[in-house]
XYZ file of C-alpha atoms in Angstrom:
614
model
C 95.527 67.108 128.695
C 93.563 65.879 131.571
C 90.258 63.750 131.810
C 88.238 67.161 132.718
C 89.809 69.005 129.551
C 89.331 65.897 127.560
C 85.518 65.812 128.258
C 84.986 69.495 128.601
C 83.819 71.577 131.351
C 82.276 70.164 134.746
C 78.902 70.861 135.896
C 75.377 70.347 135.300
C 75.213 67.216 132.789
C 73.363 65.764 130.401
C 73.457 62.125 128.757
C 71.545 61.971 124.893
C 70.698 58.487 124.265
C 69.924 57.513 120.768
C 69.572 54.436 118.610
C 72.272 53.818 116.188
C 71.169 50.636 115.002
C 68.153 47.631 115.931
C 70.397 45.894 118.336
C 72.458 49.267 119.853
C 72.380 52.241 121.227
C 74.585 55.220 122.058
C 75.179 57.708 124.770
C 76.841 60.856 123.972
C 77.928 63.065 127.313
C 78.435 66.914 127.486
C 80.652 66.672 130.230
C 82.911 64.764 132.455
C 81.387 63.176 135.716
C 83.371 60.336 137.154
C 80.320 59.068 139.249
C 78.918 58.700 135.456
C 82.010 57.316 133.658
C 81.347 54.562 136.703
C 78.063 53.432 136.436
C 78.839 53.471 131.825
C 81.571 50.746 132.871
C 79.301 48.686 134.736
C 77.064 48.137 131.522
C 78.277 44.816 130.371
C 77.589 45.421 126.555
C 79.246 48.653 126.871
C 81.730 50.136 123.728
C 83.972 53.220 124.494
C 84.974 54.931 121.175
C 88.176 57.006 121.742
C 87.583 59.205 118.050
C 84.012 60.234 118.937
C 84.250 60.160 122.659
C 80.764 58.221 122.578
C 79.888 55.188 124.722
C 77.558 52.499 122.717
C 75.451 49.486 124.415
C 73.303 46.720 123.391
C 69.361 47.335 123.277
C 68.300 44.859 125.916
C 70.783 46.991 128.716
C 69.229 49.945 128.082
C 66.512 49.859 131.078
C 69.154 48.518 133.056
C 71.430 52.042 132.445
C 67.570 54.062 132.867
C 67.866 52.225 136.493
C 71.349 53.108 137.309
C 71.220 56.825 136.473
C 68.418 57.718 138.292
C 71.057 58.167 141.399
C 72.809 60.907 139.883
C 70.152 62.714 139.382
C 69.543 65.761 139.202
C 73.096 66.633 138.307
C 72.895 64.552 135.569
C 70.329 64.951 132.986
C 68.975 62.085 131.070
C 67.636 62.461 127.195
C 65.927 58.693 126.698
C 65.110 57.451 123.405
C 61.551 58.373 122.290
C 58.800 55.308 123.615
C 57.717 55.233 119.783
C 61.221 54.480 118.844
C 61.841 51.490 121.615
C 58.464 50.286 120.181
C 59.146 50.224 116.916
C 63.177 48.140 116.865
C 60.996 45.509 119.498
C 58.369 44.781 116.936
C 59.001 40.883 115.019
C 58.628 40.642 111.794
C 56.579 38.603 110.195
C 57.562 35.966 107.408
C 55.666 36.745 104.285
C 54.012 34.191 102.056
C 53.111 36.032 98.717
C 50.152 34.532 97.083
C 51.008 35.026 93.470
C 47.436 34.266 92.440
C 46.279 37.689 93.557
C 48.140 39.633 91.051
C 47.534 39.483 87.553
C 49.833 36.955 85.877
C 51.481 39.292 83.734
C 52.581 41.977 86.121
C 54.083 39.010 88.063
C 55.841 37.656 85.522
C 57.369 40.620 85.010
C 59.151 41.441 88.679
C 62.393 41.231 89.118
C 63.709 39.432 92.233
C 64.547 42.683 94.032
C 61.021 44.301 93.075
C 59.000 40.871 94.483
C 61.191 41.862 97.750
C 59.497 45.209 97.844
C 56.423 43.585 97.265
C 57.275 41.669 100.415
C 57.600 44.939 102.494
C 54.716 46.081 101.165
C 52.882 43.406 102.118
C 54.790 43.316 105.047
C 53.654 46.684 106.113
C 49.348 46.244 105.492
C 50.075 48.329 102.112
C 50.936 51.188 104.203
C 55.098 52.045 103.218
C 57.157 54.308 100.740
C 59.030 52.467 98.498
C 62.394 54.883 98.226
C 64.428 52.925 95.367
C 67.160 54.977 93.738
C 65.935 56.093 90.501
C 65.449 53.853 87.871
C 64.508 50.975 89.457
C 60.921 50.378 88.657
C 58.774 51.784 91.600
C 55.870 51.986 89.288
C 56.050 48.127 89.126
C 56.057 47.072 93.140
C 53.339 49.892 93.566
C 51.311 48.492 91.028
C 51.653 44.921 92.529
C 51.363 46.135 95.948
C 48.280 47.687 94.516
C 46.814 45.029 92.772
C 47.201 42.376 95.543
C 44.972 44.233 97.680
C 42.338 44.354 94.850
C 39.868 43.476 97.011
C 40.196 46.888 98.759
C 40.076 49.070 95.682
C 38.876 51.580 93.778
C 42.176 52.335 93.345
C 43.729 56.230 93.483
C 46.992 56.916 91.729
C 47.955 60.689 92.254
C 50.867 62.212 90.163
C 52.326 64.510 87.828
C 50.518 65.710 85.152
C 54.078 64.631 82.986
C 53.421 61.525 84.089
C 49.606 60.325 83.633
C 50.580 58.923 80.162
C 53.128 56.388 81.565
C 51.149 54.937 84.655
C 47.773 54.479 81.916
C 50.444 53.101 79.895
C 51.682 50.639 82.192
C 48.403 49.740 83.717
C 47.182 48.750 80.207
C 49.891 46.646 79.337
C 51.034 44.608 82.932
C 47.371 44.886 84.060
C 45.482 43.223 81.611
C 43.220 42.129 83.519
C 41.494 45.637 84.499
C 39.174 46.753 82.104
C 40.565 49.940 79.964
C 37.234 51.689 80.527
C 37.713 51.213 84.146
C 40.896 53.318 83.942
C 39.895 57.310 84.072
C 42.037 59.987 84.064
C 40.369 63.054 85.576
C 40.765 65.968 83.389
C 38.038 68.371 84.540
C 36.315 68.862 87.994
C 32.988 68.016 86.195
C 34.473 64.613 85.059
C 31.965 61.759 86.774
C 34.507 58.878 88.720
C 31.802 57.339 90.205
C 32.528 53.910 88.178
C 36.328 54.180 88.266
C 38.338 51.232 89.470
C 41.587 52.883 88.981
C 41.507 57.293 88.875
C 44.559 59.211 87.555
C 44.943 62.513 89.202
C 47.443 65.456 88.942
C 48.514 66.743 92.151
C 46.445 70.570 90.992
C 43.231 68.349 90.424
C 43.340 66.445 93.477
C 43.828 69.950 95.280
C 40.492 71.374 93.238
C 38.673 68.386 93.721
C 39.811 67.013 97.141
C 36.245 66.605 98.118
C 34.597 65.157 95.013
C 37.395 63.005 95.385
C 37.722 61.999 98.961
C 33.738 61.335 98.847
C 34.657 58.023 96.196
C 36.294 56.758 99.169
C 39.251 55.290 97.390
C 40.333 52.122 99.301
C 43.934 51.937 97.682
C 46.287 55.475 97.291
C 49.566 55.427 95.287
C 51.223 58.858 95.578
C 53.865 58.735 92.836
C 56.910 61.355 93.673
C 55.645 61.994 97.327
C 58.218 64.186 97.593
C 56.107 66.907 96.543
C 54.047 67.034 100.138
C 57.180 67.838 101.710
C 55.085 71.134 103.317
C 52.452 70.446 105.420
C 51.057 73.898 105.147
C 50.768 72.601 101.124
C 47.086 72.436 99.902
C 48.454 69.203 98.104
C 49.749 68.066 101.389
C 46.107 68.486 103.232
C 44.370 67.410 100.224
C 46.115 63.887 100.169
C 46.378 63.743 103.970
C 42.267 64.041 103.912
C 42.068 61.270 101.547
C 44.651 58.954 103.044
C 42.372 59.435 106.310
C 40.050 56.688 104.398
C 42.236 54.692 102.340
C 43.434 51.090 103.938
C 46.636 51.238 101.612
C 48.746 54.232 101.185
C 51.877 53.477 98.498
C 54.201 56.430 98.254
C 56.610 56.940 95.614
C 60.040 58.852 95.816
C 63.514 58.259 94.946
C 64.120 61.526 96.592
C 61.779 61.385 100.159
C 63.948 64.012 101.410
C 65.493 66.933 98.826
C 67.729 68.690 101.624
C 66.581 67.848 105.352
C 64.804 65.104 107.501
C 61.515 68.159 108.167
C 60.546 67.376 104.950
C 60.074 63.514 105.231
C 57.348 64.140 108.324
C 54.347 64.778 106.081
C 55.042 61.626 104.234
C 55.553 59.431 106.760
C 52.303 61.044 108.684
C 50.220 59.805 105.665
C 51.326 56.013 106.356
C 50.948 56.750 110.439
C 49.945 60.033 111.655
C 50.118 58.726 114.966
C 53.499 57.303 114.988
C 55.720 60.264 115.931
C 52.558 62.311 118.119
C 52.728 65.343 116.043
C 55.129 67.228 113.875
C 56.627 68.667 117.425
C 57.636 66.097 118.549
C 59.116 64.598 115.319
C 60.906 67.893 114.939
C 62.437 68.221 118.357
C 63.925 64.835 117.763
C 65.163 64.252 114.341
C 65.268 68.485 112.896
C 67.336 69.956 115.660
C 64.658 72.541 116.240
C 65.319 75.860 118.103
C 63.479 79.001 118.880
C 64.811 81.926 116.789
C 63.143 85.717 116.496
C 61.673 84.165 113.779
C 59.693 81.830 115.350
C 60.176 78.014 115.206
C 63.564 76.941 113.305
C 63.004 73.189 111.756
C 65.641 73.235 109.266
C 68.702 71.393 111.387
C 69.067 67.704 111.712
C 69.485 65.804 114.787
C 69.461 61.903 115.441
C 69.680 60.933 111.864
C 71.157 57.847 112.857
C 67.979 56.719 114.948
C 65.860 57.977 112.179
C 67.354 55.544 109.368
C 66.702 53.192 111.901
C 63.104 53.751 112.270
C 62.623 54.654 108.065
C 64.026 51.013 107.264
C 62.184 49.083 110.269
C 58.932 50.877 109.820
C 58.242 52.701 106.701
C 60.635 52.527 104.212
C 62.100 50.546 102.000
C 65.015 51.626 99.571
C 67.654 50.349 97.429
C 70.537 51.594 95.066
C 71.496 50.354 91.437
C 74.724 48.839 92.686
C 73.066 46.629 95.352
C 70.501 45.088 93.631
C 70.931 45.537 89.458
C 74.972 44.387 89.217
C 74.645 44.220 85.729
C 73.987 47.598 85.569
C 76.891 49.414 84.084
C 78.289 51.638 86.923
C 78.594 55.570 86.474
C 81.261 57.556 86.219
C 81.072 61.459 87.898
C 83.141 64.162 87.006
C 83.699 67.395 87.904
C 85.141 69.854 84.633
C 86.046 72.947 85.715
C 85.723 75.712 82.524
C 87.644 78.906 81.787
C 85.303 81.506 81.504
C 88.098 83.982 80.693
C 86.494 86.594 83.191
C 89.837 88.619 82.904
C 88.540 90.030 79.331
C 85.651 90.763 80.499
C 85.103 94.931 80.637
C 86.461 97.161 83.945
C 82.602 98.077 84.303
C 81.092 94.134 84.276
C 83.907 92.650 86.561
C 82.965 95.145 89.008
C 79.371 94.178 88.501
C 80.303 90.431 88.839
C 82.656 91.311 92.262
C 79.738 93.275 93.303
C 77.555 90.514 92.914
C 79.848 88.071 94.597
C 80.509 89.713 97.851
C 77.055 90.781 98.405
C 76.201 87.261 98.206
C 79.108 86.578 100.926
C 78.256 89.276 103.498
C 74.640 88.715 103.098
C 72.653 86.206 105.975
C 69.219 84.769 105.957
C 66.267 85.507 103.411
C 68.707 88.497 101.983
C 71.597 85.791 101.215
C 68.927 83.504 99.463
C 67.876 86.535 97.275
C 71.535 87.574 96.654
C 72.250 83.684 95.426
C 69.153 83.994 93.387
C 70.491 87.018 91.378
C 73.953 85.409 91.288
C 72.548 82.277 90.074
C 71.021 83.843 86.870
C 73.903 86.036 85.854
C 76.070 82.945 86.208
C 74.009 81.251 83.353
C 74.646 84.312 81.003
C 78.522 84.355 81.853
C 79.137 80.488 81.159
C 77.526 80.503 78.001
C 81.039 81.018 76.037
C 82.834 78.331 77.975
C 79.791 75.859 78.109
C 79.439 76.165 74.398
C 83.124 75.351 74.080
C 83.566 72.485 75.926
C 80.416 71.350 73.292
C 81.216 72.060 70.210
C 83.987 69.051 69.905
C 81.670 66.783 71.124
C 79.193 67.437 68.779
C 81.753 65.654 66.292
C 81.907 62.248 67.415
C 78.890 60.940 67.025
C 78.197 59.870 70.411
C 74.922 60.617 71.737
C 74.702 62.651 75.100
C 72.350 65.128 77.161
C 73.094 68.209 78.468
C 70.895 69.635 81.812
C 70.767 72.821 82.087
C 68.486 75.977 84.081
C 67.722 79.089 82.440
C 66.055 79.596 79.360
C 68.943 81.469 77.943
C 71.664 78.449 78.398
C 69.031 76.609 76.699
C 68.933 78.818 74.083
C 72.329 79.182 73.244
C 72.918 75.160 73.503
C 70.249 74.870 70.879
C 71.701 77.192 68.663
C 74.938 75.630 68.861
C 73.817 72.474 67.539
C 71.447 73.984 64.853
C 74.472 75.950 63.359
C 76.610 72.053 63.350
C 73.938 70.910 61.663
C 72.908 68.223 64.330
C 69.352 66.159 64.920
C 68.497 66.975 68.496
C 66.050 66.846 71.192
C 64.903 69.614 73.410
C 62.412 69.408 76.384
C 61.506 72.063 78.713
C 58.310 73.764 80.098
C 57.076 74.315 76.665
C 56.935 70.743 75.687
C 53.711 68.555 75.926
C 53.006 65.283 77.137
C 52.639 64.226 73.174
C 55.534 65.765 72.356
C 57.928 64.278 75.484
C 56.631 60.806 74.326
C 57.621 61.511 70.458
C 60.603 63.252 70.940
C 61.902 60.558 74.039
C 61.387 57.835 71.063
C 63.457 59.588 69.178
C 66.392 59.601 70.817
C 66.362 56.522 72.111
C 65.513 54.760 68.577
C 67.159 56.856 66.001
C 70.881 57.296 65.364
C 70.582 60.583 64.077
C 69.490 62.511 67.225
C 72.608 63.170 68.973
C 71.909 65.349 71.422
C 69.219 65.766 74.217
C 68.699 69.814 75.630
C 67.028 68.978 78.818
C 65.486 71.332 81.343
C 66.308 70.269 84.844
C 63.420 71.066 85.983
C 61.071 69.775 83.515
C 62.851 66.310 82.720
C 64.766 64.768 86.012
C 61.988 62.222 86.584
C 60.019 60.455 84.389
C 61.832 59.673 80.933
C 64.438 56.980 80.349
C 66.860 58.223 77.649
C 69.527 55.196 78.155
C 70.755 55.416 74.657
C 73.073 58.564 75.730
C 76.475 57.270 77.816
C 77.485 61.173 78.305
C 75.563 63.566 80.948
C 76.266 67.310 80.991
C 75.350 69.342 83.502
C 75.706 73.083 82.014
C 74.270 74.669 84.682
C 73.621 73.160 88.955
C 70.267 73.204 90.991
C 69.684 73.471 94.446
C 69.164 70.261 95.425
C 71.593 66.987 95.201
C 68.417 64.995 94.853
C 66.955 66.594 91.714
C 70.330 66.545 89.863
C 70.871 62.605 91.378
C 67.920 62.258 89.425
C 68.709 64.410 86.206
C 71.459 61.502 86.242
C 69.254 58.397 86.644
C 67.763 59.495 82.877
C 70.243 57.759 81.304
C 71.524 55.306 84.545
C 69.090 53.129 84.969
C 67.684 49.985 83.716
C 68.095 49.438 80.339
C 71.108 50.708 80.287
C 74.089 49.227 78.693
C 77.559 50.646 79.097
C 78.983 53.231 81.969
C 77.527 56.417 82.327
C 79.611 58.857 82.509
C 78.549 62.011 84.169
C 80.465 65.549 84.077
C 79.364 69.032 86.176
C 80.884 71.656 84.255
C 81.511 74.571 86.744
C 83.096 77.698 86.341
C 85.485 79.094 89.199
C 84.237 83.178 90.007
C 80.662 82.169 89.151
C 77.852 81.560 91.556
C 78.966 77.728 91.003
C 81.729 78.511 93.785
C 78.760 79.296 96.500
C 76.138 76.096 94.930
C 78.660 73.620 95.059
C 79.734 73.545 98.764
C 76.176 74.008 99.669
C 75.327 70.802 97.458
C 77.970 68.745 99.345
C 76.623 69.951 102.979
C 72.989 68.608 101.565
C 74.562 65.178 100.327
C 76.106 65.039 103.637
C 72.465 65.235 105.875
C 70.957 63.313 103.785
C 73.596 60.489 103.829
C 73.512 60.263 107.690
C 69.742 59.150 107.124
C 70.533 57.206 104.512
C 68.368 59.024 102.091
C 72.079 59.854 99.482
C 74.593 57.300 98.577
C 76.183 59.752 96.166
C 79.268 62.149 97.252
C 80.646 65.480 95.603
C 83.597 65.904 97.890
C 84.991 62.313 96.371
C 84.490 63.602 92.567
C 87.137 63.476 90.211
C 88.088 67.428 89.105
C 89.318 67.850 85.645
C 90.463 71.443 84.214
C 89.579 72.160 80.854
C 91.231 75.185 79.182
C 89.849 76.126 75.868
C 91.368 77.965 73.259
C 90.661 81.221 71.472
C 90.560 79.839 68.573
C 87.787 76.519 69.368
C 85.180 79.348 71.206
C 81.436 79.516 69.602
C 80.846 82.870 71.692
C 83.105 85.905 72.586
C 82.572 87.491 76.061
C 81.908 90.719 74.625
C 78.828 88.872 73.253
C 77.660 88.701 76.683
C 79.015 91.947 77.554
C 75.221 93.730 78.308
C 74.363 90.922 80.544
C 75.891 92.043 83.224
C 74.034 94.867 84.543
C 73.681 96.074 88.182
C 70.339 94.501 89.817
C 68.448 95.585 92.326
C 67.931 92.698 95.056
C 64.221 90.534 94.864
C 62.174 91.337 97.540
C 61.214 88.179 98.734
C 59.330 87.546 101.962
C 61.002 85.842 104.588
C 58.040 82.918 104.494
C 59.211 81.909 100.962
C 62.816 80.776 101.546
C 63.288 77.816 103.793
C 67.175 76.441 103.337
C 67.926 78.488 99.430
C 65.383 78.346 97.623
C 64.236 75.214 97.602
C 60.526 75.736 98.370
C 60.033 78.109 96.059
C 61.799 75.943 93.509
C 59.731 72.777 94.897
C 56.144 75.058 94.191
C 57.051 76.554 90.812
C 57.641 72.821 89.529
C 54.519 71.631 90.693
C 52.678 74.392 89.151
C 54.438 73.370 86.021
C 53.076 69.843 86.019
C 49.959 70.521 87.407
C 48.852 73.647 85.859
C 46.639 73.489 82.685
C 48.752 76.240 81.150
C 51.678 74.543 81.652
C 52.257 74.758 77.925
C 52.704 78.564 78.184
C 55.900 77.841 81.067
C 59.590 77.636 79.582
C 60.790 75.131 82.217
C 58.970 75.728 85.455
C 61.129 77.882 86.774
C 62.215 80.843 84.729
C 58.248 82.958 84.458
C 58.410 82.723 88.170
C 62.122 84.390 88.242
C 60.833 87.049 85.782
C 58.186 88.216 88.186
C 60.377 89.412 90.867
C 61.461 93.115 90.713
C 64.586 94.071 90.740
């Protein structure tokens, strides 16, 4: 092969630079120039990686290389590394000296050395940062304290989930002693007065309803618990919170998942610490999201210099850490992948049909079409496991081992309830249904009585949070979308508190839609990696079979015979989908935690499903 083949065709050049670290840089070519390749050697820092093909070079030589390619040009086009970037890896650090006597002595007492380090950043930062810890970790704690040692800048604004309001009055009342209870408000109604309130509670639907009522109390201090939710910056919760961060001196977000699937979502976060930082969404986009112009319009969905933008997340805005770097006595956890027999071959001529049907429309499908095709796919999947899934259960339910099992549609739910009502088990269930009171009750349960074995969990409704450590076993029955919700499904029962491994199992089904959401997971776990947003990995998961016999099986697959029934395909406008779904999956959850008639939803997901004709 020669040089010219090696490189790829001659011609009109370009040369992407791009940080891949605070102290380097690469430069990637899309061609061979040997005028180029000599002025690359002349770099004294330089690094020539044979695998990639990519030349790297240290920081301070990086004007120098500017200097010496301005003689080939124009043959050779130069992409620098945005100014906001440079300036951001040159800024110093400055030590921070915490002055403990500005929190309240018992939330101090109570950090853990890893926690007072994100207190640090905070600090570190003017109050203005996203504390990204994996799940489980105890972001509620460094926001608090980041919170409270800017006191002097309050009243203080905590916007969540409505699932949630009960643990952050909770935890203010018991590690901020200090603050008056009456001073703590939760705002229930848009008549509710807040002009007294040194620390306001608000769901993410109120603060949407009320944004002005709100933004007039000029709140000094923000927390936006799981900021994940702004992800859309068309979002009325997105230009709600921007409008009030506008005012606020400190702005604490929240999320062990800032990104569910791509770096597009992450922009309207990071605009509400510095919505100057990046110049506009444009910008950020053309950079770090790959963008392109399609028939469609403007396509953000890629990714592009992830590398540079984990550099810029850590060094500017964010600050995040896993269980197995800072909690080592944390047991670790244990994935597996069990893959069921679902016995499709008894299955009638008439419904395999239905199923292959099903199946290859999915495949030849593209687009908004494909996404609908998935959709249908999706929910006839859950009707089809229901035999195996119940089999793989039904031993379990027999050793007295407590465990939860995630699951999607209502009817999985269903049928994994009625399994362990006919065994004669104590259990838990939580979905859309259940209400704050009853979360709190039933979550005590569980983890304080022997007798509750088993926990029937909504993915949807229950991946963030409840801690439910006293279960060692985690069954997925059914997948979701996103590697970030199901990352968190998992951190229910890994996290701290937690005693012994975790050990986690995905029970698929081979001919179901879980051959199409699987891959798709991986390819998500893989972007979000390069950012450094996923330390988890499906392609390096353990695969078990499990065959189960005639004989041990709760359901027969003629019991599920009249599921499968021909459908129609949703019509869905194209403005819905984004990557599969996972807007629309993003908006129906936080219309389940926000909406007062949230107690009328199964689990967030499955009234929205029913309203699309077929």
């Amino acid at each position: 092969m020669s040089v010219l083949q090696f490189y790829g065709a001659s011609g009109n050049n370009s040369v992407k630079c791009s940080l891949i670290s605070l102290e380097r840089f690469q430069v990637e070519l899309s061609g061979f120039d040997d005028g180029l390749i000599n002025i690359l050697k002349t770099i004294p820092s330089r690094y020539y990686n044979p695998q990639t093909r990519i030349w790297s070079f240290l920081i301070k030589d990086y004007e120098l290389l500017l200097q010496k390619l301005e003689q080939l040009k124009p043959r050779i086009i130069v992409e620098q590394i945005p100014q906001f970037a440079l300036k951001c890896i040159k800024a110093t650090n400055q030590e921070v000296n915490i002055e403990f006597d500005k929190l309240d002595p018992v939330l101090a007492a109570t950090l853990l050395p890893f926690q007072i380090d994100g207190l640090k950043f905070g600090i570190d930062k003017k109050g203005r940062c996203l504390i990204g810890d994996e799940m489980g970790l105890g972001k509620t704690f460094q926001a608090l304290a980041i919170a409270n040692y800017y006191k002097e800048d309050w009243p203080l604004l905590i916007i969540t989930t409505s699932t949630m309001k009960t643990q952050w009055e909770e935890t203010i009342v018991t590690y901020l002693p200090s603050i008056p209870i009456l001073q703590v408000q939760y705002m229930i109604t848009a008549k509710d007065y807040i002009g007294e309130s040194k620390i306001l509670i608000v769901s993410y639907d109120m603060m949407s309803r009320c944004c002005e009522k709100i933004s007039q109390r000029n709140f000094g201090v923000m927390i936006v618990d799981e900021s994940h939710t702004l992800k859309s910056f068309k979002s009325k919760c997105f230009l709600s919170a921007a409008k009030v961060a506008s005012k606020a001196k400190r702005v604490i977000l929240l999320s062990g998942t800032p990104a569910l699937s791509r770096p597009s979502e992450l922009y309207t976060q990071l605009s509400l610490l510095d919505k100057s930082f990046f110049g506009s969404f444009y910008n950020y986009s053309q950079r770090y999201c790959d963008a392109k112009i399609t028939k469609f319009g403007r396509d953000c969905n890629g990714h592009s210099n992830l590398q540079e933008l984990e550099v810029i997340l850590a060094k500017k805005f964010m600050i995040r850490r896993t269980k197995e770097q800072v909690m080592k006595s944390i047991p670790n956890k244990k994935q597996e992948v069990i893959t069921l027999d679902t016995k499709l071959n008894e299955l009638t001529e008439e419904d395999r049909k239905c199923l292959n049907i099903l199946f290859q429309e999915y495949q030849m499908q593209k687009g908004v079409n494909k996404h609908a095709a998935l959709l249908t796919f999706f929910g006839e999947t859950a009707k089809i496991k229901i035999p195996a899934i119940c089999s793989y259960i039904k031993p379990l339910l027999s050793r007295k081992d407590k465990f939860l099992i995630f699951a999607h549609h209502k009817v999985m739910l269903n049928a994994v309830e009625n399994l362990i009502k006919l065994a004669n088990i104590k259990y838990i269930r939580i979905d859309g249904n259940t209400t704050t009171d009853q979360r709190k009750y039933f979550i005590k349960k569980f983890q304080t009585d022997d007798k509750y074995l088993c926990a029937v969990l909504s993915i949807t409704a229950t991946n963030a949070g409840i801690s439910l450590t006293a279960a060692k076993l985690v069954l997925f029955a059914e997948l979701h979308w996103n590697p970030s919700i199901l990352s968190q499904a998992e951190a229910r029962a890994h996290r701290i508190g937690q005693e012994e491994t975790v050990l986690i199992q995905y029970l698929l089904c081979p001919g179901t839609a879980d051959d199409a959401i699987w891959p798709m997971l991986q390819e998500k776990q893989r972007t979000l990696s390069a950012v450094g947003l996923c330390r988890d990995s499906f392609e390096t998961v353990a695969i078990k079979k499990h065959k189960s016999s005639s004989d041990n099986d709760v359901l027969s697959q003629s019991a599920i015979t009249n599921y499968l029934t021909p459908t129609k395909k949703p019509k869905l406008e194209s403005d819905v989908f984004d990557d599969g779904l996972d807007e629309i999956l993003c908006k129906s959850v936080i219309e389940y935690n926000d909406s007062k008639d949230a107690e009328l939803l199964d689990d967030g997901l499955d009234d929205l499903f029913c309203e699309i004709e077929f």
